[in-house]
PDB file of C-alpha atoms in Angstrom:
ATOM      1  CA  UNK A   1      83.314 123.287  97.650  1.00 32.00           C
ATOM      2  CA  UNK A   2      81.835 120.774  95.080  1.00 35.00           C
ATOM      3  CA  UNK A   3      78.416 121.207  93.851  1.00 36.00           C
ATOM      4  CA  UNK A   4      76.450 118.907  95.892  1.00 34.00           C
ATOM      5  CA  UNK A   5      73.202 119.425  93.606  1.00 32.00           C
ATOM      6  CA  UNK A   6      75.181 117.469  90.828  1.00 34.00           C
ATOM      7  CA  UNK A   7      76.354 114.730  93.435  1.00 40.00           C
ATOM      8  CA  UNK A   8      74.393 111.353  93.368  1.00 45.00           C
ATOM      9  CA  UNK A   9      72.594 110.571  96.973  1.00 47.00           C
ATOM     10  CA  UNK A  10      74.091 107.530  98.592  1.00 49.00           C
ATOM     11  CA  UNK A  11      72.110 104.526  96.641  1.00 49.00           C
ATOM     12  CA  UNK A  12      71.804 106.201  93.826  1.00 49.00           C
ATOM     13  CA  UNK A  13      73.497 105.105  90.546  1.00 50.00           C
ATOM     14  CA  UNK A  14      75.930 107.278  88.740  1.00 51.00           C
ATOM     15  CA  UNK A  15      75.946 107.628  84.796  1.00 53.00           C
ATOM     16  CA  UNK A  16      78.939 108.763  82.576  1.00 55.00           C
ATOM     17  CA  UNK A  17      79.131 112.217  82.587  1.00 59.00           C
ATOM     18  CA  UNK A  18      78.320 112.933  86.524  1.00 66.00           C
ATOM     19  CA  UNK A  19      81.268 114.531  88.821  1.00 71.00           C
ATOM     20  CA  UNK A  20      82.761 112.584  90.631  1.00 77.00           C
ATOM     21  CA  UNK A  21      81.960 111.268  93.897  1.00 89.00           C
ATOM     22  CA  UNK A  22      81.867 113.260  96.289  1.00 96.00           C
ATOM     23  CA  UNK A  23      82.754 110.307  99.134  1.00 97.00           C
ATOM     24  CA  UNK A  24      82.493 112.794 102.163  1.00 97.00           C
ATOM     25  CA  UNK A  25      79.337 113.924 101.452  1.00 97.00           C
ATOM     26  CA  UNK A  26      77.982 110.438 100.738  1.00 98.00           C
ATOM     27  CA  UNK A  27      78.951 109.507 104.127  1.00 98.00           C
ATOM     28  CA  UNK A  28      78.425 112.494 105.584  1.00 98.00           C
ATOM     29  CA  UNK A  29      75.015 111.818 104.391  1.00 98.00           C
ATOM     30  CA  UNK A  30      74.466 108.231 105.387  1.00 98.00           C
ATOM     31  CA  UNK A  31      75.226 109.006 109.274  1.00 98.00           C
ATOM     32  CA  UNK A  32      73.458 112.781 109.673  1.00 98.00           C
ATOM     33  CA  UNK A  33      70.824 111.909 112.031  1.00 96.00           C
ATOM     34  CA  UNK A  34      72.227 109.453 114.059  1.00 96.00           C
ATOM     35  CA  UNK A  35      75.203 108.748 116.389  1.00 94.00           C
ATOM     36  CA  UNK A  36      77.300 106.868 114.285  1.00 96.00           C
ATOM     37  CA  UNK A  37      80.942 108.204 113.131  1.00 97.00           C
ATOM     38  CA  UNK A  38      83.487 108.073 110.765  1.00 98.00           C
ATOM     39  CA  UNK A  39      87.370 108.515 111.958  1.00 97.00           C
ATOM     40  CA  UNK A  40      89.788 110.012 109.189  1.00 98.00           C
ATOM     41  CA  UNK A  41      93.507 110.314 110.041  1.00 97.00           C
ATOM     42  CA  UNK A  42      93.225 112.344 106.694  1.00 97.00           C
ATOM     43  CA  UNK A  43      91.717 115.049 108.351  1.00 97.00           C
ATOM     44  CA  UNK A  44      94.312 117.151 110.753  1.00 97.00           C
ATOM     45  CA  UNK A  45      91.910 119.121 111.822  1.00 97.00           C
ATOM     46  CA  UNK A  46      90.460 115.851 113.997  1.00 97.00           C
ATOM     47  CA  UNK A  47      93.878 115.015 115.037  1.00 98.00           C
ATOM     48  CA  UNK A  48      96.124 116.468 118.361  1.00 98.00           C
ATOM     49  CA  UNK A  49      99.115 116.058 119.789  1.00 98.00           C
ATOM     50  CA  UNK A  50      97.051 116.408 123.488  1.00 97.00           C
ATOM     51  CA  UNK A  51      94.298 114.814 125.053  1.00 96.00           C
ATOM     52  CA  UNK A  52      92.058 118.222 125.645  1.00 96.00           C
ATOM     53  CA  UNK A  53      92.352 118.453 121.767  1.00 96.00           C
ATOM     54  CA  UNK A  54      93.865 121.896 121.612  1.00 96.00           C
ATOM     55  CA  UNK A  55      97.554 120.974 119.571  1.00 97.00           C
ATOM     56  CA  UNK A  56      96.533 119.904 116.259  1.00 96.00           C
ATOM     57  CA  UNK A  57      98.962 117.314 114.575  1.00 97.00           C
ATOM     58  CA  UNK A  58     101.699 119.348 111.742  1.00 97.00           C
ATOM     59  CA  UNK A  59     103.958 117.151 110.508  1.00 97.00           C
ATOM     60  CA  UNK A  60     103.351 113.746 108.907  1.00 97.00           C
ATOM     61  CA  UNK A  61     106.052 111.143 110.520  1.00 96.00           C
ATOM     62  CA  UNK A  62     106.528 113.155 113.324  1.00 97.00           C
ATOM     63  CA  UNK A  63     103.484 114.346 114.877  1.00 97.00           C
ATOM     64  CA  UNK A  64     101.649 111.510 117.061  1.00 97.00           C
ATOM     65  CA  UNK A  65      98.507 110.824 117.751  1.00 98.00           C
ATOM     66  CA  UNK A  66      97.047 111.573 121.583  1.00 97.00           C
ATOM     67  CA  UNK A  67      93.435 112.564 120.390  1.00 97.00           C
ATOM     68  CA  UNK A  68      91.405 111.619 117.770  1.00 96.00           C
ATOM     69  CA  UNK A  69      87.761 112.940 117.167  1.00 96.00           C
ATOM     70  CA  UNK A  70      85.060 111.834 115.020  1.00 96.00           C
ATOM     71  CA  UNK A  71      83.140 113.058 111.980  1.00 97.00           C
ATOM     72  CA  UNK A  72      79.833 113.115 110.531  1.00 97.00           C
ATOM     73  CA  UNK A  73      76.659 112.115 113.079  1.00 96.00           C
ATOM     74  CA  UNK A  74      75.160 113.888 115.429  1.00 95.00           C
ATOM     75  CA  UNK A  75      77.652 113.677 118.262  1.00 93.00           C
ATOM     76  CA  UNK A  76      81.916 114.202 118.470  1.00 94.00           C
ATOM     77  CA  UNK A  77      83.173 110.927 120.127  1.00 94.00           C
ATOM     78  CA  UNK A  78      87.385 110.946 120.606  1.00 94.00           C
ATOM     79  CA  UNK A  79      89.746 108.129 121.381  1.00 94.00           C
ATOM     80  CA  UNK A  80      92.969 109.050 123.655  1.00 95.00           C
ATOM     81  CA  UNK A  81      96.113 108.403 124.498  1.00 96.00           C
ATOM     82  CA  UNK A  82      97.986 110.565 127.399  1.00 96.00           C
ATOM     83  CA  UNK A  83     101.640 108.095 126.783  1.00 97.00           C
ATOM     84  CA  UNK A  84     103.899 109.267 124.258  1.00 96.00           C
ATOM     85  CA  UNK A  85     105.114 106.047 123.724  1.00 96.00           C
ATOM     86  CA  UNK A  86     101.987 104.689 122.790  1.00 97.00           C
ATOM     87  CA  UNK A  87     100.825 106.429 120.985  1.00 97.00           C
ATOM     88  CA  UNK A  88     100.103 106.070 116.854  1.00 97.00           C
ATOM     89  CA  UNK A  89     101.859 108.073 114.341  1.00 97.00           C
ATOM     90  CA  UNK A  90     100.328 110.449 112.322  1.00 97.00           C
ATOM     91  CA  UNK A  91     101.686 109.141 108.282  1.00 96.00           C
ATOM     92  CA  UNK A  92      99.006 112.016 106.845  1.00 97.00           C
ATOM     93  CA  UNK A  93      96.417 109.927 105.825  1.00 96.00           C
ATOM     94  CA  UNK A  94      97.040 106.669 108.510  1.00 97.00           C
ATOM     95  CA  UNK A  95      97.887 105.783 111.694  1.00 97.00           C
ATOM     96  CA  UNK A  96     101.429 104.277 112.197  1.00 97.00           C
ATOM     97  CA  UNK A  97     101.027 101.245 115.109  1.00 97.00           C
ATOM     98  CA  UNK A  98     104.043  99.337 115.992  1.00 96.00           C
ATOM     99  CA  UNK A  99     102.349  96.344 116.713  1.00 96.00           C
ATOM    100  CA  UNK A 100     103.637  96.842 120.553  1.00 96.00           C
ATOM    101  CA  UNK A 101     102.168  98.995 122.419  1.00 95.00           C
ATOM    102  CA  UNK A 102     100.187 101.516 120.532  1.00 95.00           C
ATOM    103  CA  UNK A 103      96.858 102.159 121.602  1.00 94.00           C
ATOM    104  CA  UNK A 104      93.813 104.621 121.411  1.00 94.00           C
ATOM    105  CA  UNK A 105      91.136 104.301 123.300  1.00 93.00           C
ATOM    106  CA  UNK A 106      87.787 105.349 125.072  1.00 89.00           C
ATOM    107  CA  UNK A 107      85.121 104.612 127.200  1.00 75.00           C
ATOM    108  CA  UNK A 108      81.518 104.379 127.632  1.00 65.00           C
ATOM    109  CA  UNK A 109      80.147 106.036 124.220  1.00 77.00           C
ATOM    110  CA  UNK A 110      76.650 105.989 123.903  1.00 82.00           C
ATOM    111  CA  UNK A 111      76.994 104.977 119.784  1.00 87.00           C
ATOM    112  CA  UNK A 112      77.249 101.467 121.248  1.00 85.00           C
ATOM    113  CA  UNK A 113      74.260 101.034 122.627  1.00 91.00           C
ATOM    114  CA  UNK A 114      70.874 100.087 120.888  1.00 94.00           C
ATOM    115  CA  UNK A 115      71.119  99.043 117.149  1.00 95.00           C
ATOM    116  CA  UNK A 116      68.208  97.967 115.243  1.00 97.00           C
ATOM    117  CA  UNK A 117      71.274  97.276 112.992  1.00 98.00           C
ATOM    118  CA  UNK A 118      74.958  97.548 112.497  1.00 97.00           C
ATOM    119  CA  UNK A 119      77.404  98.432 109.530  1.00 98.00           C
ATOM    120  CA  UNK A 120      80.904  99.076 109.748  1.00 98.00           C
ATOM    121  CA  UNK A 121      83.973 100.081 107.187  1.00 98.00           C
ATOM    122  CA  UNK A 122      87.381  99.718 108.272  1.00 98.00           C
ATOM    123  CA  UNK A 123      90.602 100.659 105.644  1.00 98.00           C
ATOM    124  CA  UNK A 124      94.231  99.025 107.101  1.00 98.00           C
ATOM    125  CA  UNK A 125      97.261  96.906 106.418  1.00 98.00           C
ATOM    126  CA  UNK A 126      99.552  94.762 108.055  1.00 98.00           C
ATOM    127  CA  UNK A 127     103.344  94.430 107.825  1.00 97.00           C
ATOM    128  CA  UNK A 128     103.555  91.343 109.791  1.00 97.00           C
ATOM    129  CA  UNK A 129     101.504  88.190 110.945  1.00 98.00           C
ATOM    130  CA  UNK A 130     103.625  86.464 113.273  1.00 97.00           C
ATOM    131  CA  UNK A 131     100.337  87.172 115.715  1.00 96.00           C
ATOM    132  CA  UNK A 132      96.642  88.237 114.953  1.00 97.00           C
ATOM    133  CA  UNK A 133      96.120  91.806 114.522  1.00 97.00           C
ATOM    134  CA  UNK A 134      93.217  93.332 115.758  1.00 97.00           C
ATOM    135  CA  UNK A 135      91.668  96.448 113.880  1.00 98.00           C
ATOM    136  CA  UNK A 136      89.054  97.471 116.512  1.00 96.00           C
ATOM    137  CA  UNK A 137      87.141  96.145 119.724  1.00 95.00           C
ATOM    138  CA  UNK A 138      84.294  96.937 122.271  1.00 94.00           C
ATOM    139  CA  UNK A 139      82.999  95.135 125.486  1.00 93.00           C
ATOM    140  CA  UNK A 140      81.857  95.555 128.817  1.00 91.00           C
ATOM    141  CA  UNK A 141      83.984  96.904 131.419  1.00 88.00           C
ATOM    142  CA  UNK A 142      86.133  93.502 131.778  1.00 87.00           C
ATOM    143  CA  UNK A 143      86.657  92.722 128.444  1.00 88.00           C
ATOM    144  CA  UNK A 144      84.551  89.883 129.241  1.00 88.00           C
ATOM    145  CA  UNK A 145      81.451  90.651 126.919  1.00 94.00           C
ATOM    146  CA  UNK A 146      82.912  91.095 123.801  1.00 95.00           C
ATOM    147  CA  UNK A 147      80.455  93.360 121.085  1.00 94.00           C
ATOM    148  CA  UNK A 148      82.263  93.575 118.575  1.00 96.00           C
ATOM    149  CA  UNK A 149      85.640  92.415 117.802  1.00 97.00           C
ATOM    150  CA  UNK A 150      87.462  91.818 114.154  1.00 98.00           C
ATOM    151  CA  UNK A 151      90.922  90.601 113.867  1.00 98.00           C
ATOM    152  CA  UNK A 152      93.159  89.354 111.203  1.00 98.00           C
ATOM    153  CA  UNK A 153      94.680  86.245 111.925  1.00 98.00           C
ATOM    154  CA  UNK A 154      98.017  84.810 111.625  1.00 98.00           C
ATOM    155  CA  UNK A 155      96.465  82.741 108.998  1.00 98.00           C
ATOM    156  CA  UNK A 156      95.573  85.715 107.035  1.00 98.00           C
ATOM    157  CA  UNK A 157      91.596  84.900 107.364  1.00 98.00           C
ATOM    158  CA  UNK A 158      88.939  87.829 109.312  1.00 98.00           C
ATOM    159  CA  UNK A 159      87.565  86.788 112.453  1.00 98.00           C
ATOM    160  CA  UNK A 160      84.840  88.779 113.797  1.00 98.00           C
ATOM    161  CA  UNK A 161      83.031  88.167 117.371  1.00 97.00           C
ATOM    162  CA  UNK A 162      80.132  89.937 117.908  1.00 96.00           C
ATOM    163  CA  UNK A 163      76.325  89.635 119.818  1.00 95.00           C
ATOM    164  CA  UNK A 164      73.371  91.344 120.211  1.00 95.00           C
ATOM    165  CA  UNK A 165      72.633  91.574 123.917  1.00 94.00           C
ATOM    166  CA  UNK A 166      75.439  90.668 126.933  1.00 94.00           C
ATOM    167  CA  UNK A 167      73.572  87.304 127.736  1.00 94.00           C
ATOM    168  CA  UNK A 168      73.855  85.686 124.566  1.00 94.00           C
ATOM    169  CA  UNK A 169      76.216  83.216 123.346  1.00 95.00           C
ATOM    170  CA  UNK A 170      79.093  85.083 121.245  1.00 95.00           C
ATOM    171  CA  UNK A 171      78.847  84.459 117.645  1.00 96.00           C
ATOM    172  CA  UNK A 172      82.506  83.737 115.956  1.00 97.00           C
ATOM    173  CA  UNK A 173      82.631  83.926 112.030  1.00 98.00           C
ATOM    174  CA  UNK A 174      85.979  83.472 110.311  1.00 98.00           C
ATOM    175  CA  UNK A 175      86.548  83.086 106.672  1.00 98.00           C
ATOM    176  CA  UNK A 176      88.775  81.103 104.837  1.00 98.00           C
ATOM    177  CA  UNK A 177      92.501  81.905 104.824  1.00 98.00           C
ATOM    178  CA  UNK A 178      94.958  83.663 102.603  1.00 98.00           C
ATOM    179  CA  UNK A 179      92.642  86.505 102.100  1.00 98.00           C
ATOM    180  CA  UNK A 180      94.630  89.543 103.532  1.00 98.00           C
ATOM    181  CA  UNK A 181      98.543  89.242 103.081  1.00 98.00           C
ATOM    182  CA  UNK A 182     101.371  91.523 104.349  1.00 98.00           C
ATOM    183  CA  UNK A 183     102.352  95.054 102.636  1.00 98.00           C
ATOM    184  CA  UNK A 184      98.334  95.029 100.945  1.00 98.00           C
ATOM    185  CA  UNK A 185      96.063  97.344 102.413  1.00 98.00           C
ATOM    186  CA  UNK A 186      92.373  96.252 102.689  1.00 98.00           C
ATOM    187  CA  UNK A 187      88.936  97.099 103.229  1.00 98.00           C
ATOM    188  CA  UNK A 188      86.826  95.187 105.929  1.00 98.00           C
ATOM    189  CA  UNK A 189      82.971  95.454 105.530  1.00 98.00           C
ATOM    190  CA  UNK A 190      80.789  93.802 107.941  1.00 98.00           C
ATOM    191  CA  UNK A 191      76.510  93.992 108.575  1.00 98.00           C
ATOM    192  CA  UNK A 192      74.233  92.470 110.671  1.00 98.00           C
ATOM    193  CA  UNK A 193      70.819  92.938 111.120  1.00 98.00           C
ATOM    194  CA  UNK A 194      70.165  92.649 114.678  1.00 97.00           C
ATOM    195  CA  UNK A 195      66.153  93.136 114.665  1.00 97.00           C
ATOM    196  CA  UNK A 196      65.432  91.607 111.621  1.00 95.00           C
ATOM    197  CA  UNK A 197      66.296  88.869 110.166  1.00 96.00           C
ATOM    198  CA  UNK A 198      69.995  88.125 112.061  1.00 96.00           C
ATOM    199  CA  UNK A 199      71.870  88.327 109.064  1.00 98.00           C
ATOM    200  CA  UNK A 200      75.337  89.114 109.128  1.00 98.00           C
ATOM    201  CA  UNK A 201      78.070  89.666 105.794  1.00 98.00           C
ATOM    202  CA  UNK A 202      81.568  90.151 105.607  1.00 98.00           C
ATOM    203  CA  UNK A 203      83.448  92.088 102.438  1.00 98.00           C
ATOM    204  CA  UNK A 204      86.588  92.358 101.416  1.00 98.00           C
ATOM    205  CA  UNK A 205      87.761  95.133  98.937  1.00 98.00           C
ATOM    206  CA  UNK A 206      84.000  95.405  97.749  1.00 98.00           C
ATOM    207  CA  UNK A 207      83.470  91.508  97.645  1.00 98.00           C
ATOM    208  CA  UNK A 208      81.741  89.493 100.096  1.00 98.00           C
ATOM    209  CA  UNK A 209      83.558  86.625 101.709  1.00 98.00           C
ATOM    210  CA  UNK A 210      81.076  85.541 104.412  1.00 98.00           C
ATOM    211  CA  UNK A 211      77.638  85.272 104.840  1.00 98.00           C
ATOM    212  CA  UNK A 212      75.911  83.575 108.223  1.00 98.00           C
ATOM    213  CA  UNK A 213      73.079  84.157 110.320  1.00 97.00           C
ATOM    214  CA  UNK A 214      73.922  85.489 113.872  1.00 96.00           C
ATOM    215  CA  UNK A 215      72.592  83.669 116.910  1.00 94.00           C
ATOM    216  CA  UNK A 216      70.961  85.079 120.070  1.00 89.00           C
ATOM    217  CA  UNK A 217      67.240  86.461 120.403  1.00 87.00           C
ATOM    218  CA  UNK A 218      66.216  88.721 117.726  1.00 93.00           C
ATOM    219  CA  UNK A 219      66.187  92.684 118.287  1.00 96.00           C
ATOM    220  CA  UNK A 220      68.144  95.637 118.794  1.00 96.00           C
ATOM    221  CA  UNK A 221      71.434  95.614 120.465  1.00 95.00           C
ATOM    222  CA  UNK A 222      72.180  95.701 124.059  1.00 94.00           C
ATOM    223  CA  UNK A 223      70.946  98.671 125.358  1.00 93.00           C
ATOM    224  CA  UNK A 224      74.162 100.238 127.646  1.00 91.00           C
ATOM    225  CA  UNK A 225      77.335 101.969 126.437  1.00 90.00           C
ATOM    226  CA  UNK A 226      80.336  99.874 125.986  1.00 91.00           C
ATOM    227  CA  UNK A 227      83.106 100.873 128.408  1.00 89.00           C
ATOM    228  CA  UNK A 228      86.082  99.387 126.734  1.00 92.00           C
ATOM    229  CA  UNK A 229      86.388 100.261 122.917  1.00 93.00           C
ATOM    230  CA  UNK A 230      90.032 100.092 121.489  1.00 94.00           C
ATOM    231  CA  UNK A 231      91.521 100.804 117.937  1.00 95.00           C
ATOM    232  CA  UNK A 232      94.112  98.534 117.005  1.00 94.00           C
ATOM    233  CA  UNK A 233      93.947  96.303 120.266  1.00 94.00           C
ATOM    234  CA  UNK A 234      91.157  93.112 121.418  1.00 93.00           C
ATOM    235  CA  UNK A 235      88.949  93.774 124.500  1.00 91.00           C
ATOM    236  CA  UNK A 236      91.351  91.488 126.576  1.00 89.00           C
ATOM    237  CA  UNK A 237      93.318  92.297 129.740  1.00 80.00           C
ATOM    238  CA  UNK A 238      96.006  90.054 128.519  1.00 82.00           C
ATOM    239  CA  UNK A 239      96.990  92.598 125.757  1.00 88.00           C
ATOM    240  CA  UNK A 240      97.196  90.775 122.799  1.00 89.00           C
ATOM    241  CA  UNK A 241      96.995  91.008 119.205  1.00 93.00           C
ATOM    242  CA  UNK A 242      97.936  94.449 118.814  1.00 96.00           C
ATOM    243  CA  UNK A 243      97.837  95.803 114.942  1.00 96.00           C
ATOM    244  CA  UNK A 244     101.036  96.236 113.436  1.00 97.00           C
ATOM    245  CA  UNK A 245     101.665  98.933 110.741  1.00 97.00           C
ATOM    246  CA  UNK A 246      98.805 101.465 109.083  1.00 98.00           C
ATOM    247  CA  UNK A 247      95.471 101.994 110.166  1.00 98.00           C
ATOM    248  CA  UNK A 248      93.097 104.959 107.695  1.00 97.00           C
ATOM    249  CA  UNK A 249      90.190 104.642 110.261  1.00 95.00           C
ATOM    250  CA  UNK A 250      86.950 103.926 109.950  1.00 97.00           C
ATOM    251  CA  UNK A 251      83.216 104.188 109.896  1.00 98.00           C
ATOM    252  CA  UNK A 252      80.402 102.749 112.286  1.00 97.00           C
ATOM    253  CA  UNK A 253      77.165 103.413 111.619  1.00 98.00           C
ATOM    254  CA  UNK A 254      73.842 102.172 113.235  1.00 97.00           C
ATOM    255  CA  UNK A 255      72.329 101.214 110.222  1.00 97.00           C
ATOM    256  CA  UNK A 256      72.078  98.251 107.653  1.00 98.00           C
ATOM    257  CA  UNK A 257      74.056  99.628 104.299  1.00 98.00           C
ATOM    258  CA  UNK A 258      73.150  98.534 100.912  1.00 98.00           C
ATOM    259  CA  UNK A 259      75.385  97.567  98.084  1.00 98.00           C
ATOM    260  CA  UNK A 260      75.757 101.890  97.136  1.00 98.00           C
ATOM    261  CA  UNK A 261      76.182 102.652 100.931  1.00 98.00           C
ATOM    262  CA  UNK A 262      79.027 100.253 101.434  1.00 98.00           C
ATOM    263  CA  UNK A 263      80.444 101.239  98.247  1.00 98.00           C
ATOM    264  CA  UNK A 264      80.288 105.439  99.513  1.00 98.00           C
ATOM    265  CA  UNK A 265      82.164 104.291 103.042  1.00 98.00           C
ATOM    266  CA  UNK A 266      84.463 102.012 100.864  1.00 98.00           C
ATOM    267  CA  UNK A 267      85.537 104.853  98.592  1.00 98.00           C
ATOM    268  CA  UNK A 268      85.439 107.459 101.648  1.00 98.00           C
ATOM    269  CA  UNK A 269      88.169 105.202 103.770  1.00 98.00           C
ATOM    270  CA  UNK A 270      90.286 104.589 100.308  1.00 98.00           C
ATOM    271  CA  UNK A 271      90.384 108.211  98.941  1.00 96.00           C
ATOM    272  CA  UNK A 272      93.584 108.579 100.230  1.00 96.00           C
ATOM    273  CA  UNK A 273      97.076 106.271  99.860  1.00 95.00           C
ATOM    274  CA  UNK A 274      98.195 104.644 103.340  1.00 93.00           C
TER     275      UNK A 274
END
């Protein structure tokens, strides 16, 4: 167990001599309180080979994935899938997603529901690009009300929909192309500030590649739970854009994160090799 007393707080800056990060804890840290959540494939202890969550994953490459459960917050969420076939592939510290029909899902969570703000951290890569390659998605029921959706395009540029409440227009922000290429992993950073001042960021591997101001009426998010929230797939009944190769998870928290917070969920989600 590391010596949290020596472990800079999340915004605090580290000098020479400190021990080193303690990532977890930062995170850990950032989200006690509130219902956000961080998902590690890392952790086996989160991972099962059933939906009820009683058959832990054991073998990297062979296990798959039918239940995952979160971390950190105040509330265990889990995404599920009950067919064998589509279901991810544990690789020990990633998901394996063939692109095809892999899926894991759930429904109705209340972390959705009621941001003064949002931050999220999301660790992947991509093998191919013949199609766009969603990393996660939420919505109404339908699919019809998108929340939050953030894809990589064919063109190798992030799109990301989002909106505060159901009835306002959809905001789409998508940054130039080129920026994420096959067999790279990559971190995805986005913010917005839904009751302040509407500003939204994208990062990339630490670096911001967007900024923009988010349309709609200021204030927290909409107040229900999203019923349709999907890793590695869009919000769409059409299934399309599944993601296509490894997936390390991610962190959503209901919260606006600073340059030192992003930089704790960024080193949390790339601790580990995909």
């Amino acid at each position: 167990m590391p010596n949290l007393a020596l472990q800079p707080r999340p915004g605090q800056r580290r000098s020479v001599g400190d021990a080193p990060p303690d990532f977890a804890a930062e995170v850990a840290a950032l989200l006690a309180g509130t219902n956000g959540w961080a998902v590690d494939p890392s952790d086996s202890a989160t991972l099962f080979t059933d939906t009820a969550g009683t058959t832990p994953v054991t073998t990297p490459g062979v296990s798959t994935i039918a239940r995952i459960n979160t971390k950190f917050g105040t509330t265990t969420y889990n995404w599920q899938q009950p067919t064998a076939a589509s279901q991810y592939l544990w690789n020990g510290a990633s998901m394996g997603l063939d692109g095809i029909d892999d899926l894991l899902a759930t429904t109705a969570q209340t972390w959705s529901a009621n941001m003064a703000a949002r931050s999220c951290t999301w660790r992947a890569q991509v093998d191919d690009l013949s199609a766009n390659r969603c990393v996660f998605s939420c919505s109404t029921a339908t699919g019809t009300v998108v929340r939050y959706q953030l894809q990589v395009l064919t063109t190798g540029a992030i799109s990301w929909a989002t909106r505060r409440a159901d009835a306002d227009t959809q905001n789409n922000f998508v940054t130039s192309a080129g920026l994420i290429t096959t067999g790279v992993p990559f971190t995805i950073q986005t913010t917005e500030d839904f009751a302040g001042t509407g500003a939204v960021e994208i990062f990339l591997n630490g670096s911001s590649v967007l900024t923009a101001t988010m349309g709609g009426t200021i204030g927290n998010s909409e107040s229900t739970n999203s019923a349709r929230c999907r890793f590695g797939l869009n919000t769409s009944n059409t299934l399309t854009d599944w993601f296509r190769n490894k997936h390390a998870g991610g962190i959503w928290a209901p919260t606006l994160h600073n340059a030192a917070a992003r930089a704790s969920c960024k080193g949390f989600v790339e601790r580990f090799a995909l």
